[in-house]
Structure formats: structure tokens, C-alpha cells
Coordinates of N, CA and C in Angstrom, one line a residue:
M1 N -144.5 -28.2 167.0 CA -145.8 -28.8 166.7 C -145.7 -29.6 165.4
L2 N -144.9 -29.1 164.5 CA -144.8 -29.7 163.2 C -144.2 -31.1 163.3
Q3 N -143.4 -31.3 164.3 CA -142.7 -32.6 164.5 C -143.7 -33.7 164.6
R4 N -144.8 -33.5 165.2 CA -145.7 -34.6 165.4 C -146.3 -35.1 164.0
Y5 N -146.2 -34.3 163.0 CA -146.7 -34.6 161.7 C -145.6 -35.1 160.7
F6 N -144.3 -35.1 161.2 CA -143.2 -35.3 160.4 C -143.3 -36.7 159.7
L7 N -143.5 -37.7 160.4 CA -143.6 -39.1 159.8 C -144.7 -39.2 158.8
A8 N -145.9 -38.7 159.2 CA -147.0 -38.8 158.3 C -146.8 -37.9 157.1
G9 N -146.1 -36.8 157.3 CA -145.8 -35.9 156.2 C -144.8 -36.5 155.2
V10 N -143.8 -37.2 155.7 CA -142.8 -37.8 154.8 C -143.5 -38.9 154.0
L11 N -144.3 -39.7 154.7 CA -145.0 -40.8 154.0 C -146.0 -40.2 152.9
L12 N -146.7 -39.1 153.3 CA -147.7 -38.6 152.4 C -147.0 -38.0 151.1
V13 N -145.9 -37.3 151.3 CA -145.2 -36.7 150.2 C -144.5 -37.7 149.3
A14 N -144.0 -38.8 149.9 CA -143.4 -39.8 149.2 C -144.3 -40.8 148.5
A15 N -145.6 -40.8 148.9 CA -146.5 -41.8 148.4 C -146.8 -41.6 146.9
P16 N -146.6 -42.7 146.1 CA -147.0 -42.6 144.7 C -148.5 -42.4 144.6
I17 N -149.0 -42.0 143.4 CA -150.4 -41.6 143.3 C -151.3 -42.7 142.8
S18 N -150.7 -43.9 142.5 CA -151.6 -44.9 142.0 C -152.3 -45.6 143.2
L19 N -153.6 -45.9 142.9 CA -154.4 -46.4 144.0 C -154.9 -47.8 143.6
Q20 N -155.2 -48.6 144.6 CA -155.8 -49.9 144.4 C -157.0 -50.1 145.4
A21 N -158.0 -50.8 144.9 CA -159.2 -50.9 145.8 C -158.8 -51.6 147.1
D22 N -159.4 -51.2 148.2 CA -159.2 -51.7 149.5 C -160.6 -51.8 150.2
E23 N -161.3 -52.9 150.1 CA -162.6 -53.0 150.6 C -162.8 -52.7 152.1
R24 N -161.7 -52.6 152.9 CA -161.8 -52.3 154.3 C -162.1 -50.9 154.6
L25 N -162.1 -50.0 153.6 CA -162.3 -48.6 153.8 C -163.7 -48.1 153.6
W26 N -164.6 -49.0 153.3 CA -166.0 -48.7 153.1 C -166.2 -47.4 152.2
P27 N -165.8 -47.5 150.9 CA -165.9 -46.4 150.1 C -167.2 -45.6 150.1
Q28 N -168.3 -46.3 150.1 CA -169.6 -45.7 150.1 C -169.8 -44.9 151.3
A29 N -169.4 -45.3 152.5 CA -169.6 -44.6 153.7 C -168.8 -43.3 153.7
W30 N -167.5 -43.4 153.1 CA -166.7 -42.2 153.0 C -167.4 -41.1 152.1
E31 N -167.9 -41.6 151.0 CA -168.6 -40.7 150.0 C -169.8 -40.1 150.6
S32 N -170.6 -40.9 151.3 CA -171.9 -40.4 151.9 C -171.6 -39.4 153.0
A33 N -170.6 -39.6 153.8 CA -170.3 -38.7 154.9 C -169.8 -37.4 154.3
A34 N -169.0 -37.5 153.2 CA -168.4 -36.3 152.6 C -169.5 -35.5 151.9
A35 N -170.4 -36.2 151.2 CA -171.5 -35.5 150.5 C -172.4 -34.8 151.4
A36 N -172.7 -35.4 152.6 CA -173.6 -34.8 153.5 C -173.1 -33.5 154.1
A37 N -171.7 -33.4 154.2 CA -171.1 -32.2 154.8 C -170.6 -31.3 153.7
R38 N -170.8 -31.7 152.4 CA -170.4 -30.9 151.2 C -168.8 -30.7 151.2
V39 N -168.2 -31.8 151.5 CA -166.7 -31.9 151.5 C -166.3 -33.0 150.4
E40 N -165.2 -32.7 149.7 CA -164.8 -33.7 148.8 C -164.3 -35.0 149.5
P41 N -164.7 -36.2 148.9 CA -164.3 -37.4 149.6 C -162.8 -37.6 149.7
A42 N -162.1 -37.2 148.7 CA -160.6 -37.3 148.7 C -160.0 -36.4 149.8
L43 N -160.6 -35.3 150.0 CA -160.2 -34.4 151.1 C -160.4 -35.0 152.4
L44 N -161.6 -35.6 152.6 CA -161.9 -36.4 153.9 C -160.8 -37.4 154.1
Y45 N -160.5 -38.2 153.1 CA -159.6 -39.3 153.3 C -158.2 -38.8 153.5
A46 N -157.8 -37.7 152.7 CA -156.4 -37.2 152.9 C -156.2 -36.6 154.3
T47 N -157.3 -36.0 154.9 CA -157.2 -35.5 156.2 C -157.0 -36.6 157.2
A48 N -157.8 -37.7 157.0 CA -157.6 -38.9 157.9 C -156.2 -39.5 157.8
L49 N -155.7 -39.5 156.6 CA -154.3 -40.0 156.4 C -153.3 -39.2 157.2
A50 N -153.5 -37.9 157.1 CA -152.5 -36.9 157.8 C -152.6 -37.1 159.3
N51 N -153.7 -37.4 159.8 CA -153.8 -37.6 161.3 C -153.5 -39.0 161.8
S52 N -154.0 -40.0 161.0 CA -153.9 -41.4 161.6 C -153.2 -42.3 160.7
G53 N -152.6 -41.9 159.6 CA -151.9 -42.7 158.7 C -150.9 -43.7 159.3
V54 N -151.0 -44.9 158.9 CA -150.0 -45.9 159.4 C -149.7 -46.8 158.2
E55 N -148.4 -47.2 158.2 CA -148.0 -48.1 157.1 C -148.3 -49.6 157.5
S56 N -148.9 -50.3 156.6 CA -149.3 -51.7 156.8 C -149.2 -52.4 155.5
N57 N -148.3 -53.4 155.5 CA -148.1 -54.2 154.3 C -147.7 -53.3 153.1
G58 N -146.8 -52.3 153.3 CA -146.3 -51.5 152.3 C -147.3 -50.5 151.8
R59 N -148.4 -50.2 152.5 CA -149.4 -49.3 152.1 C -149.7 -48.3 153.3
L60 N -149.9 -47.1 152.9 CA -150.3 -46.1 153.9 C -151.8 -46.1 154.0
T61 N -152.3 -46.4 155.2 CA -153.8 -46.5 155.4 C -154.2 -45.8 156.7
V62 N -155.5 -45.5 156.8 CA -155.9 -44.8 158.0 C -156.1 -45.8 159.1
W63 N -156.0 -45.3 160.4 CA -156.2 -46.2 161.6 C -157.2 -45.5 162.5
P64 N -158.4 -46.0 162.5 CA -159.5 -45.3 163.2 C -159.4 -45.3 164.7
W65 N -158.5 -46.2 165.3 CA -158.4 -46.2 166.8 C -157.1 -45.5 167.2
T66 N -156.8 -44.4 166.6 CA -155.7 -43.5 166.9 C -156.2 -42.5 168.0
V67 N -155.4 -42.4 169.0 CA -155.7 -41.4 170.1 C -154.5 -40.6 170.2
R68 N -154.6 -39.3 170.1 CA -153.5 -38.3 170.3 C -153.6 -37.8 171.7
I69 N -152.6 -38.1 172.5 CA -152.6 -37.6 173.9 C -151.4 -36.6 173.9
D70 N -151.7 -35.3 174.2 CA -150.8 -34.2 174.2 C -149.9 -34.2 173.0
G71 N -150.6 -34.4 171.8 CA -150.0 -34.3 170.5 C -149.3 -35.6 170.0
R72 N -149.2 -36.6 170.9 CA -148.5 -37.9 170.4 C -149.5 -38.9 170.1
A73 N -149.4 -39.4 168.8 CA -150.3 -40.5 168.4 C -150.0 -41.8 169.0
Q74 N -151.1 -42.5 169.5 CA -151.0 -43.8 169.9 C -152.1 -44.6 169.2
R75 N -151.7 -45.8 168.7 CA -152.7 -46.6 168.0 C -153.1 -47.8 168.8
F76 N -154.3 -48.1 168.8 CA -154.9 -49.3 169.6 C -155.5 -50.3 168.6
R77 N -155.7 -51.5 169.1 CA -156.3 -52.6 168.3 C -157.8 -52.5 168.1
G78 N -158.4 -51.7 168.8 CA -159.9 -51.6 168.7 C -160.5 -50.4 169.5
P79 N -161.8 -50.2 169.4 CA -162.4 -49.1 170.1 C -162.3 -49.1 171.6
G80 N -162.4 -50.3 172.2 CA -162.4 -50.5 173.6 C -161.1 -49.9 174.2
P81 N -160.0 -50.5 173.8 CA -158.7 -50.0 174.4 C -158.5 -48.5 174.1
A82 N -158.9 -48.0 172.9 CA -158.7 -46.6 172.5 C -159.5 -45.7 173.5
A83 N -160.8 -46.1 173.7 CA -161.7 -45.3 174.6 C -161.1 -45.3 176.0
A84 N -160.6 -46.4 176.5 CA -160.0 -46.5 177.8 C -158.8 -45.6 178.0
A85 N -158.0 -45.5 177.0 CA -156.8 -44.7 177.0 C -157.2 -43.2 176.9
A86 N -158.2 -42.9 176.1 CA -158.7 -41.5 176.0 C -159.4 -41.1 177.3
R87 N -160.1 -41.9 178.0 CA -160.7 -41.6 179.3 C -159.7 -41.4 180.3
W88 N -158.7 -42.3 180.4 CA -157.6 -42.1 181.3 C -156.9 -40.8 181.2
A89 N -156.6 -40.4 179.9 CA -155.9 -39.1 179.6 C -156.8 -37.9 180.0
T90 N -158.1 -38.0 179.6 CA -158.9 -36.8 179.9 C -159.1 -36.7 181.4
D91 N -159.2 -37.8 182.2 CA -159.3 -37.7 183.6 C -158.1 -37.0 184.2
R92 N -157.0 -37.0 183.6 CA -155.7 -36.4 184.1 C -155.5 -35.0 183.4
G93 N -156.5 -34.5 182.7 CA -156.4 -33.2 182.2 C -155.5 -33.0 181.0
K94 N -155.2 -34.1 180.3 CA -154.4 -34.1 179.1 C -155.2 -33.7 177.9
D95 N -154.6 -33.1 176.9 CA -155.2 -32.8 175.6 C -155.4 -34.1 174.8
V96 N -156.7 -34.4 174.5 CA -157.0 -35.7 173.8 C -157.7 -35.4 172.5
A97 N -157.3 -36.1 171.4 CA -157.9 -36.0 170.1 C -158.1 -37.4 169.7
L98 N -159.3 -37.7 169.2 CA -159.7 -39.1 168.8 C -159.7 -39.4 167.3
G99 N -159.3 -40.6 167.0 CA -159.6 -41.2 165.7 C -159.0 -40.6 164.5
L100 N -159.7 -40.8 163.4 CA -159.3 -40.4 162.1 C -159.0 -38.9 161.9
F101 N -159.8 -38.1 162.6 CA -159.8 -36.7 162.4 C -159.4 -35.8 163.6
A102 N -158.7 -36.4 164.6 CA -158.3 -35.7 165.8 C -159.5 -35.0 166.4
L103 N -160.6 -35.7 166.6 CA -161.8 -35.1 167.1 C -161.5 -34.8 168.6
R104 N -161.8 -33.6 169.0 CA -161.7 -33.2 170.4 C -163.0 -33.2 171.1
V105 N -163.2 -34.0 172.1 CA -164.4 -34.1 172.8 C -164.2 -34.0 174.3
P106 N -165.2 -33.5 175.1 CA -165.0 -33.5 176.5 C -164.9 -34.9 177.1
G107 N -164.2 -35.0 178.2 CA -163.9 -36.3 178.8 C -165.2 -37.2 179.0
E108 N -166.3 -36.6 179.4 CA -167.5 -37.4 179.6 C -168.1 -38.0 178.3
A109 N -167.7 -37.4 177.1 CA -168.2 -37.8 175.9 C -167.4 -38.9 175.2
V110 N -166.2 -39.2 175.8 CA -165.3 -40.2 175.2 C -166.0 -41.6 175.4
G111 N -166.2 -42.2 174.3 CA -166.8 -43.5 174.4 C -166.5 -44.3 173.1
R112 N -166.9 -45.6 173.2 CA -166.6 -46.5 172.1 C -167.4 -46.1 170.9
S113 N -168.6 -45.4 171.0 CA -169.4 -45.1 169.9 C -168.7 -44.1 169.0
L114 N -168.0 -43.1 169.6 CA -167.3 -42.1 168.8 C -166.1 -42.7 168.1
L115 N -165.6 -43.9 168.6 CA -164.5 -44.5 167.9 C -164.9 -45.5 166.9
R116 N -166.2 -45.6 166.6 CA -166.7 -46.4 165.4 C -166.4 -45.6 164.2
E117 N -165.9 -46.3 163.2 CA -165.5 -45.6 161.9 C -166.7 -44.8 161.3
S118 N -167.9 -45.3 161.3 CA -169.0 -44.5 160.7 C -169.3 -43.2 161.5
A119 N -169.2 -43.2 162.8 CA -169.4 -42.0 163.6 C -168.2 -41.0 163.3
Q120 N -167.0 -41.5 163.2 CA -165.9 -40.7 162.9 C -166.0 -40.0 161.5
L121 N -166.5 -40.7 160.6 CA -166.6 -40.2 159.2 C -167.6 -39.0 159.2
V122 N -168.7 -39.2 159.9 CA -169.7 -38.1 159.9 C -169.1 -36.9 160.7
A123 N -168.6 -37.1 161.9 CA -168.1 -36.0 162.7 C -166.9 -35.4 162.0
G124 N -166.0 -36.2 161.4 CA -164.8 -35.6 160.7 C -165.2 -34.8 159.5
A125 N -166.2 -35.2 158.7 CA -166.6 -34.4 157.6 C -167.2 -33.1 158.0
E126 N -168.0 -33.2 159.1 CA -168.6 -31.9 159.6 C -167.5 -31.0 160.1
Q127 N -166.6 -31.6 160.8 CA -165.5 -30.8 161.4 C -164.7 -30.1 160.3
I128 N -164.4 -30.8 159.2 CA -163.6 -30.2 158.1 C -164.5 -29.1 157.4
A129 N -165.8 -29.4 157.2 CA -166.6 -28.3 156.6 C -166.6 -27.1 157.5
D130 N -166.8 -27.2 158.8 CA -166.8 -26.1 159.7 C -165.4 -25.3 159.6
C131 N -164.3 -26.1 159.6 CA -163.0 -25.4 159.5 C -162.9 -24.6 158.2
L132 N -163.3 -25.2 157.1 CA -163.1 -24.5 155.8 C -164.0 -23.3 155.8
A133 N -165.2 -23.4 156.4 CA -166.1 -22.3 156.4 C -165.6 -21.1 157.2
A134 N -164.8 -21.4 158.2 CA -164.4 -20.4 159.2 C -163.1 -19.7 158.7
G135 N -162.3 -20.4 157.9 CA -161.0 -19.9 157.5 C -160.9 -19.4 156.1
A136 N -160.3 -18.3 155.8 CA -160.1 -17.8 154.5 C -159.1 -18.5 153.7
D137 N -158.0 -19.0 154.3 CA -157.0 -19.7 153.6 C -157.2 -21.2 153.9
R138 N -157.5 -21.9 152.8 CA -157.9 -23.4 152.8 C -156.8 -24.2 153.5
A139 N -155.5 -24.0 153.2 CA -154.5 -24.8 153.8 C -154.4 -24.6 155.3
I140 N -154.4 -23.3 155.7 CA -154.3 -23.0 157.2 C -155.6 -23.6 157.9
A141 N -156.7 -23.4 157.3 CA -158.0 -24.0 157.9 C -157.9 -25.5 158.1
L142 N -157.4 -26.2 157.1 CA -157.3 -27.6 157.2 C -156.2 -28.0 158.3
G143 N -155.1 -27.3 158.3 CA -154.1 -27.6 159.3 C -154.6 -27.4 160.7
R144 N -155.4 -26.3 160.9 CA -155.9 -26.0 162.2 C -157.1 -27.0 162.6
C145 N -157.7 -27.6 161.6 CA -158.7 -28.6 161.8 C -158.1 -29.8 162.6
L146 N -156.9 -30.2 162.3 CA -156.3 -31.3 163.0 C -155.6 -30.8 164.3
D147 N -155.0 -29.6 164.2 CA -154.3 -29.0 165.4 C -154.7 -27.6 165.6
P148 N -155.7 -27.3 166.4 CA -156.2 -26.0 166.6 C -155.2 -25.0 167.2
T149 N -154.1 -25.6 167.9 CA -153.1 -24.8 168.5 C -151.9 -24.5 167.6
A150 N -151.9 -25.0 166.4 CA -150.8 -24.8 165.5 C -150.6 -23.3 165.1
S151 N -149.4 -22.9 165.0 CA -149.1 -21.6 164.4 C -149.6 -21.5 163.0
E152 N -149.7 -20.3 162.5 CA -150.2 -20.2 161.1 C -149.3 -20.9 160.1
T153 N -148.0 -20.8 160.4 CA -147.0 -21.5 159.5 C -147.2 -23.0 159.6
D154 N -147.2 -23.6 160.8 CA -147.3 -25.0 160.9 C -148.7 -25.5 160.4
A155 N -149.7 -24.8 160.6 CA -151.1 -25.2 160.1 C -151.1 -25.1 158.6
G156 N -150.4 -24.1 158.0 CA -150.4 -24.0 156.6 C -149.6 -25.2 156.0
D157 N -148.5 -25.5 156.6 CA -147.6 -26.6 156.1 C -148.4 -27.9 156.1
L158 N -149.1 -28.2 157.2 CA -149.9 -29.4 157.3 C -151.0 -29.4 156.3
G159 N -151.7 -28.3 156.2 CA -152.8 -28.1 155.2 C -152.4 -28.4 153.8
R160 N -151.2 -27.8 153.5 CA -150.7 -28.0 152.1 C -150.4 -29.5 151.8
R161 N -149.9 -30.2 152.8 CA -149.6 -31.7 152.7 C -151.0 -32.4 152.4
I162 N -152.0 -32.0 153.2 CA -153.3 -32.6 153.0 C -153.8 -32.4 151.6
L163 N -153.7 -31.1 151.1 CA -154.2 -30.8 149.8 C -153.4 -31.5 148.7
R164 N -152.1 -31.7 148.9 CA -151.3 -32.5 147.9 C -151.8 -34.0 147.9
M165 N -152.1 -34.5 149.1 CA -152.6 -35.9 149.1 C -153.9 -36.0 148.4
Q166 N -154.8 -35.0 148.7 CA -156.1 -34.9 148.0 C -155.9 -35.0 146.5
R167 N -155.0 -34.1 146.0 CA -154.8 -34.1 144.5 C -154.3 -35.4 144.0
A168 N -153.4 -36.1 144.8 CA -152.9 -37.4 144.4 C -154.1 -38.4 144.4
L169 N -154.9 -38.4 145.4 CA -156.0 -39.3 145.4 C -157.0 -39.1 144.3
E170 N -157.3 -37.9 144.0 CA -158.2 -37.6 142.9 C -157.6 -37.9 141.5
G171 N -156.3 -37.8 141.4 CA -155.7 -38.0 140.1 C -155.1 -39.4 139.8
G172 N -155.3 -40.3 140.8 CA -154.7 -41.6 140.6 C -155.3 -42.4 139.4
P173 N -154.5 -43.1 138.7 CA -155.0 -43.8 137.5 C -156.0 -44.9 137.8
H174 N -156.1 -45.4 139.0 CA -157.0 -46.4 139.3 C -158.2 -46.0 140.2
H175 N -158.4 -44.7 140.2 CA -159.4 -44.1 141.1 C -160.8 -44.6 140.5
T176 N -161.6 -45.1 141.4 CA -162.9 -45.7 141.0 C -164.0 -45.0 141.6
G177 N -163.8 -43.8 142.3 CA -164.8 -43.1 143.0 C -164.8 -43.5 144.5
G178 N -164.3 -44.6 144.8 CA -164.1 -44.9 146.2 C -162.7 -44.5 146.6
L179 N -162.4 -44.5 147.9 CA -161.1 -44.1 148.4 C -160.4 -45.3 149.0
C180 N -159.1 -45.4 148.8 CA -158.4 -46.6 149.2 C -157.0 -46.3 149.7
G181 N -156.4 -47.4 150.2 CA -155.0 -47.3 150.7 C -154.0 -46.8 149.6
V182 N -153.0 -46.1 150.0 CA -152.1 -45.5 149.1 C -150.8 -46.3 149.3
P183 N -150.2 -46.8 148.2 CA -148.9 -47.5 148.3 C -147.8 -46.5 148.8
T184 N -147.0 -47.0 149.7 CA -145.9 -46.1 150.2 C -144.7 -46.3 149.4
E185 N -143.7 -45.5 149.5 CA -142.5 -45.6 148.7 C -141.9 -46.9 148.9
G186 N -141.5 -47.5 147.8 CA -140.8 -48.8 147.8 C -141.8 -50.0 147.8
S187 N -143.1 -49.8 147.9 CA -144.0 -50.9 147.9 C -144.4 -51.1 146.4
K188 N -145.0 -52.3 146.2 CA -145.5 -52.6 144.8 C -146.9 -52.1 144.8
G189 N -147.3 -51.3 144.0 CA -148.7 -50.8 144.0 C -149.2 -50.6 142.6

């Protein structure tokens, strides 16, 4: 199970901590969703990076139209194609997790509205808050938030990577209160 997070984990661990503003990430929406669920905004973003992170122009950024089918991430150009792929997979009984936070929904609930970034932020923040409230160990709870079937070891490893990214996001010298793309190793940032 840990293999599916290998690439994201390598990028997250190797990412420098300096941040630059990226207006595409709607910082206020991230902060609002996090505040409503009583979750730190950097934790919300770090969790999204762990699940949907993709390198673009030398920067690791989130990709809201990520669909995990049986644990394999597939990225789509928009909500329509992502919803169609998710419906196809759920119709065939496959395990499907949507978007920034690996949201698991019944097949009949898969739709374009849940693939909107704003809906994902609210649902993801609530999911993270619920996972943290249910688990005594923060790292394991975060890991199981993205992969409920993970072993305790795999969930802990994933959760610790998320927590390292959170610390990097909070400690970046250019942090302005909003959250932004993280330069990947070898990029100019």
C-alpha cells in the first residue's frame, strides 16, 4: 500500500520549504474551510499534496481532479472527465476515492459538484477533523484518513510525511497566511 504514496512521498520529503504565492489555490477558501472544521490550514494543504500532488513547472501542487481507482491515482483535466471515470469505476465495484483528499463516496453520489475545489475543501477539512478526533496517534489517524485500509505502519509513515510537509508549509520564509505551491527539488523557488 505504501507504494502508491512513494512518488508523492519522495517529492514531499525533497521539497524545499520556501513558498511563493500562487493565486490559483484560493488561499482564503483553504483558510475558511480549515477554520470551520478546526483544522490547521497547512495540514489541510499538506494532506491534499500527499494525495493529489503533481509536479507542474517545477512546483509540487495539488490536483483537484484526481481519482484513485483501486489505489492508483489518475488525473483528469476537469471535473466532467473525473466524474465520468469515477462513475465508471464505481459501477464496476472498484474502490474509488475522489479529489484532493481521497474522499470516498457511494457510486450514486459521484458527481461534478463533489469535484469542485470548494466542495472538496469543506469535505476534506471535515474528514481530517473526524479522523483526528477518532485516532489517538495523529500520524496514524492522518494516514488512515487518506487510506482507511492501510496497516498501522503504512498509515503512520504516510501521516508522518503529511506532518513534515505541514511543518515545512508553516515555517516557510515567504508564508503569508495563504497556502501555495511548493518548489520541488531542482526548481528555482
